[in-house]
mmCIF file of C-alpha atoms in Angstrom:
data_model
loop_
_atom_site.group_PDB
_atom_site.id
_atom_site.type_symbol
_atom_site.label_atom_id
_atom_site.label_comp_id
_atom_site.label_asym_id
_atom_site.label_seq_id
_atom_site.Cartn_x
_atom_site.Cartn_y
_atom_site.Cartn_z
ATOM 1 C CA MET A 1 0.000 0.000 0.000
ATOM 2 C CA THR A 2 1.250 3.482 -0.890
ATOM 3 C CA PRO A 3 2.005 5.675 2.132
ATOM 4 C CA LYS A 4 -0.228 8.734 2.564
ATOM 5 C CA PHE A 5 2.727 11.139 2.792
ATOM 6 C CA LYS A 6 6.406 11.049 1.801
ATOM 7 C CA THR A 7 9.253 13.466 2.323
ATOM 8 C CA VAL A 8 10.865 15.338 -0.537
ATOM 9 C CA SER A 9 14.198 13.725 0.334
ATOM 10 C CA ALA A 10 12.746 10.207 -0.001
ATOM 11 C CA SER A 11 12.298 10.663 -3.747
ATOM 12 C CA ARG A 12 15.314 12.739 -4.778
ATOM 13 C CA VAL A 13 17.204 11.416 -7.790
ATOM 14 C CA GLU A 14 20.563 12.496 -9.181
ATOM 15 C CA ILE A 15 22.183 11.282 -12.382
ATOM 16 C CA SER A 16 25.437 12.184 -14.075
ATOM 17 C CA GLU A 17 26.474 11.478 -17.626
ATOM 18 C CA LEU A 18 29.565 12.316 -19.635
ATOM 19 C CA MET A 19 28.721 14.273 -22.793
ATOM 20 C CA LEU A 20 30.026 12.530 -25.894
ATOM 21 C CA PRO A 21 30.472 13.711 -29.496
ATOM 22 C CA SER A 22 27.424 11.616 -30.466
ATOM 23 C CA HIS A 23 25.301 13.904 -28.227
ATOM 24 C CA SER A 24 26.319 17.085 -30.064
ATOM 25 C CA ASN A 25 24.515 19.204 -32.624
ATOM 26 C CA PHE A 26 25.977 20.761 -35.777
ATOM 27 C CA SER A 27 27.601 23.596 -33.824
ATOM 28 C CA GLY A 28 29.508 21.186 -31.577
ATOM 29 C CA LYS A 29 27.388 21.831 -28.478
ATOM 30 C CA ILE A 30 25.282 19.184 -26.770
ATOM 31 C CA HIS A 31 21.954 18.860 -28.550
ATOM 32 C CA GLY A 32 19.014 20.323 -26.613
ATOM 33 C CA GLY A 33 16.883 17.327 -27.587
ATOM 34 C CA PHE A 34 19.346 14.992 -25.888
ATOM 35 C CA ILE A 35 19.155 17.053 -22.694
ATOM 36 C CA LEU A 36 15.338 17.043 -22.909
ATOM 37 C CA SER A 37 15.393 13.253 -23.136
ATOM 38 C CA LEU A 38 17.550 13.024 -20.006
ATOM 39 C CA LEU A 39 15.256 15.506 -18.230
ATOM 40 C CA ASP A 40 12.230 13.356 -19.055
ATOM 41 C CA GLN A 41 13.983 10.229 -17.784
ATOM 42 C CA ILE A 42 14.947 11.731 -14.436
ATOM 43 C CA ALA A 43 11.485 13.286 -14.022
ATOM 44 C CA PHE A 44 9.982 9.832 -14.589
ATOM 45 C CA ALA A 45 12.352 8.241 -12.060
ATOM 46 C CA CYS A 46 11.699 10.853 -9.383
ATOM 47 C CA ALA A 47 7.903 10.874 -9.849
ATOM 48 C CA SER A 48 7.700 7.078 -9.957
ATOM 49 C CA LYS A 49 9.837 6.832 -6.838
ATOM 50 C CA HIS A 50 7.477 9.202 -4.999
ATOM 51 C CA SER A 51 4.241 7.684 -6.266
ATOM 52 C CA GLY A 52 5.215 4.030 -6.364
ATOM 53 C CA SER A 53 3.484 3.954 -9.763
ATOM 54 C CA TYR A 54 4.306 4.291 -13.429
ATOM 55 C CA CYS A 55 4.253 7.995 -14.346
ATOM 56 C CA VAL A 56 3.780 9.796 -17.627
ATOM 57 C CA THR A 57 4.745 13.324 -18.630
ATOM 58 C CA ALA A 58 1.714 15.637 -18.679
ATOM 59 C CA SER A 59 3.500 18.925 -19.306
ATOM 60 C CA VAL A 60 6.855 20.621 -19.278
ATOM 61 C CA ASP A 61 7.167 24.139 -17.921
ATOM 62 C CA THR A 62 10.198 26.375 -18.313
ATOM 63 C CA VAL A 63 12.957 24.751 -20.291
ATOM 64 C CA ASP A 64 15.444 27.564 -20.645
ATOM 65 C CA PHE A 65 18.870 26.619 -21.927
ATOM 66 C CA LEU A 66 20.951 29.094 -19.922
ATOM 67 C CA MET A 67 24.446 27.936 -20.874
ATOM 68 C CA PRO A 68 25.700 25.639 -23.634
ATOM 69 C CA ILE A 69 26.995 22.222 -22.624
ATOM 70 C CA GLU A 70 30.266 21.151 -24.204
ATOM 71 C CA ILE A 71 31.477 17.753 -25.361
ATOM 72 C CA GLY A 72 33.508 16.186 -22.552
ATOM 73 C CA GLU A 73 31.637 17.882 -19.718
ATOM 74 C CA LEU A 74 29.998 15.855 -16.969
ATOM 75 C CA VAL A 75 26.308 16.745 -16.774
ATOM 76 C CA THR A 76 24.577 16.227 -13.449
ATOM 77 C CA MET A 77 20.808 16.440 -13.093
ATOM 78 C CA LYS A 78 19.209 16.770 -9.665
ATOM 79 C CA ALA A 79 15.480 16.083 -9.422
ATOM 80 C CA SER A 80 13.094 16.468 -6.527
ATOM 81 C CA VAL A 81 9.367 16.581 -5.935
ATOM 82 C CA ASN A 82 8.316 20.230 -5.697
ATOM 83 C CA PHE A 83 4.532 19.798 -5.571
ATOM 84 C CA VAL A 84 1.886 17.091 -5.476
ATOM 85 C CA GLY A 85 -1.770 17.258 -6.440
ATOM 86 C CA ASN A 86 -4.203 14.348 -6.385
ATOM 87 C CA THR A 87 -2.681 12.369 -9.258
ATOM 88 C CA SER A 88 0.024 14.742 -10.457
ATOM 89 C CA ILE A 89 3.529 15.515 -9.272
ATOM 90 C CA VAL A 90 5.677 18.497 -10.231
ATOM 91 C CA ILE A 91 9.340 17.568 -10.484
ATOM 92 C CA GLY A 92 11.942 20.316 -10.331
ATOM 93 C CA ILE A 93 15.215 19.538 -12.095
ATOM 94 C CA ARG A 94 18.506 21.421 -11.948
ATOM 95 C CA VAL A 95 21.087 20.745 -14.667
ATOM 96 C CA GLU A 96 24.756 21.488 -14.084
ATOM 97 C CA ALA A 97 27.726 20.832 -16.336
ATOM 98 C CA GLU A 98 31.209 20.313 -14.942
ATOM 99 C CA ASN A 99 34.438 20.742 -16.832
ATOM 100 C CA ILE A 100 36.164 17.647 -15.449
ATOM 101 C CA GLN A 101 39.606 19.062 -16.173
ATOM 102 C CA THR A 102 39.177 22.356 -14.311
ATOM 103 C CA GLY A 103 36.354 21.450 -11.923
ATOM 104 C CA ALA A 104 34.365 24.518 -13.038
ATOM 105 C CA ILE A 105 30.615 23.971 -12.668
ATOM 106 C CA LYS A 106 27.949 25.969 -14.489
ATOM 107 C CA HIS A 107 24.173 26.012 -14.075
ATOM 108 C CA CYS A 108 22.745 25.151 -17.500
ATOM 109 C CA ASN A 109 19.034 24.621 -16.952
ATOM 110 C CA SER A 110 16.204 24.474 -14.437
ATOM 111 C CA SER A 111 13.034 22.743 -15.570
ATOM 112 C CA TYR A 112 9.680 21.700 -14.159
ATOM 113 C CA PHE A 113 7.931 18.543 -15.349
ATOM 114 C CA THR A 114 4.369 17.672 -14.372
ATOM 115 C CA MET A 115 4.007 13.918 -14.184
ATOM 116 C CA VAL A 116 0.810 11.890 -13.674
ATOM 117 C CA ALA A 117 0.745 8.551 -11.855
ATOM 118 C CA LYS A 118 -0.975 5.686 -13.685
ATOM 119 C CA ASP A 119 -2.104 2.178 -12.788
ATOM 120 C CA ASP A 120 -1.637 -0.933 -14.942
ATOM 121 C CA HIS A 121 -4.750 -0.020 -16.959
ATOM 122 C CA GLY A 122 -3.652 3.543 -17.708
ATOM 123 C CA ASN A 123 -5.970 5.153 -15.177
ATOM 124 C CA SER A 124 -4.688 8.037 -13.067
ATOM 125 C CA VAL A 125 -4.055 7.089 -9.443
ATOM 126 C CA LYS A 126 -3.746 9.098 -6.250
ATOM 127 C CA VAL A 127 -0.221 10.016 -5.200
ATOM 128 C CA PRO A 128 1.138 10.344 -1.672
ATOM 129 C CA GLY A 129 1.093 13.795 -0.122
ATOM 130 C CA LEU A 130 4.295 15.677 0.502
ATOM 131 C CA ILE A 131 6.037 16.309 3.808
ATOM 132 C CA LEU A 132 7.890 19.613 3.646
ATOM 133 C CA GLU A 133 10.962 19.441 5.891
ATOM 134 C CA SER A 134 12.805 22.664 5.057
ATOM 135 C CA GLU A 135 12.252 26.256 4.031
ATOM 136 C CA GLN A 136 13.539 25.266 0.571
ATOM 137 C CA ASP A 137 10.861 22.541 0.306
ATOM 138 C CA LEU A 138 8.197 25.063 1.362
ATOM 139 C CA LYS A 139 9.455 27.675 -1.121
ATOM 140 C CA ARG A 140 9.468 25.188 -4.012
ATOM 141 C CA PHE A 141 5.952 23.988 -3.176
ATOM 142 C CA PHE A 142 4.653 27.566 -3.037
ATOM 143 C CA LYS A 143 6.406 28.535 -6.302
ATOM 144 C CA SER A 144 4.749 25.536 -7.990
ATOM 145 C CA ILE A 145 1.337 26.772 -6.858
ATOM 146 C CA LYS A 146 2.128 30.215 -8.291
ATOM 147 C CA ARG A 147 3.349 28.724 -11.617
ATOM 148 C CA LYS A 148 0.088 26.755 -11.885
ATOM 149 C CA GLN A 149 -1.952 29.905 -11.210
ATOM 150 C CA LEU A 150 -0.001 31.894 -13.807
ATOM 151 C CA THR A 151 -0.453 29.130 -16.385
ATOM 152 C CA LYS A 152 -4.210 29.142 -15.789
ATOM 153 C CA GLU A 153 -4.319 32.941 -16.051
ATOM 154 C CA ARG A 154 -2.321 32.814 -19.306
ATOM 155 C CA HIS A 155 -4.710 30.221 -20.797
ATOM 156 C CA ASP A 156 -7.787 32.154 -19.640
ATOM 157 C CA TYR A 157 -6.368 35.357 -21.160
ATOM 158 C CA ALA A 158 -5.573 33.656 -24.483
ATOM 159 C CA ASP A 159 -9.088 32.199 -24.595
ATOM 160 C CA SER A 160 -10.631 35.643 -24.017
ATOM 161 C CA LEU A 161 -8.824 37.397 -26.898
ATOM 162 C CA ASP A 162 -10.644 38.529 -30.019
ATOM 163 C CA TYR A 163 -9.079 36.551 -32.875
ATOM 164 C CA SER A 164 -11.023 38.222 -35.681
ATOM 165 C CA VAL A 165 -8.929 38.960 -38.764
ATOM 166 C CA ASN A 166 -9.345 42.745 -38.508
ATOM 167 C CA ASN A 167 -8.189 42.719 -34.889
ATOM 168 C CA LEU A 168 -5.291 40.378 -35.582
ATOM 169 C CA ILE A 169 -3.963 42.477 -38.447
ATOM 170 C CA HIS A 170 -4.007 45.574 -36.233
ATOM 171 C CA GLU A 171 -2.307 43.706 -33.343
ATOM 172 C CA LEU A 172 0.510 42.471 -35.591
ATOM 173 C CA GLU A 173 1.655 45.933 -36.689
ATOM 174 C CA GLY A 174 5.327 46.399 -35.907
ATOM 175 C CA TYR A 175 6.150 42.681 -36.031
ATOM 176 C CA ASN A 176 8.468 41.075 -38.566
ATOM 177 C CA VAL A 177 5.638 39.577 -40.608
ATOM 178 C CA GLN A 178 3.931 40.061 -43.955
ATOM 179 C CA ILE A 179 0.217 39.342 -44.219
ATOM 180 C CA LYS A 180 -1.023 38.243 -47.621
ATOM 181 C CA ILE A 181 -4.624 37.244 -47.008
#
């Protein structure tokens, strides 16, 4: 039986991987798609560890590539549960790259993945609650609530806009676009 509450620390996951030439894009930097794949894997591991269930990715919020990652650097991803709902879990992930020759570490990315716990039939299942043990845990939980509220506000605003052609043409003045309708 799944416990009713778990600590953030009980589900933390950290992975490190050496960046190889096969992971690079045409400019010689590590391909963003490869990093996204690793992010999804660690989010799955962390969410599944917390829920005790198979988890699927429901959404990804804030994937900003802050610094390029070079071939030969050691990438470390640190994932923790930031928020839990009824069936969903928000996983916060920090990505750092280390130059293994100099020891220099740079923050390359922070991302938030919303995962949903599923049973063997694909139905969403309830996840354990979260025990917040530190001010950092509390801050991350609160920030997740605020991100969810802002996402809802953004969707509500987009749904309320007037998308008539005459309005759109006027709104697009000053943008780098040609309209040939």
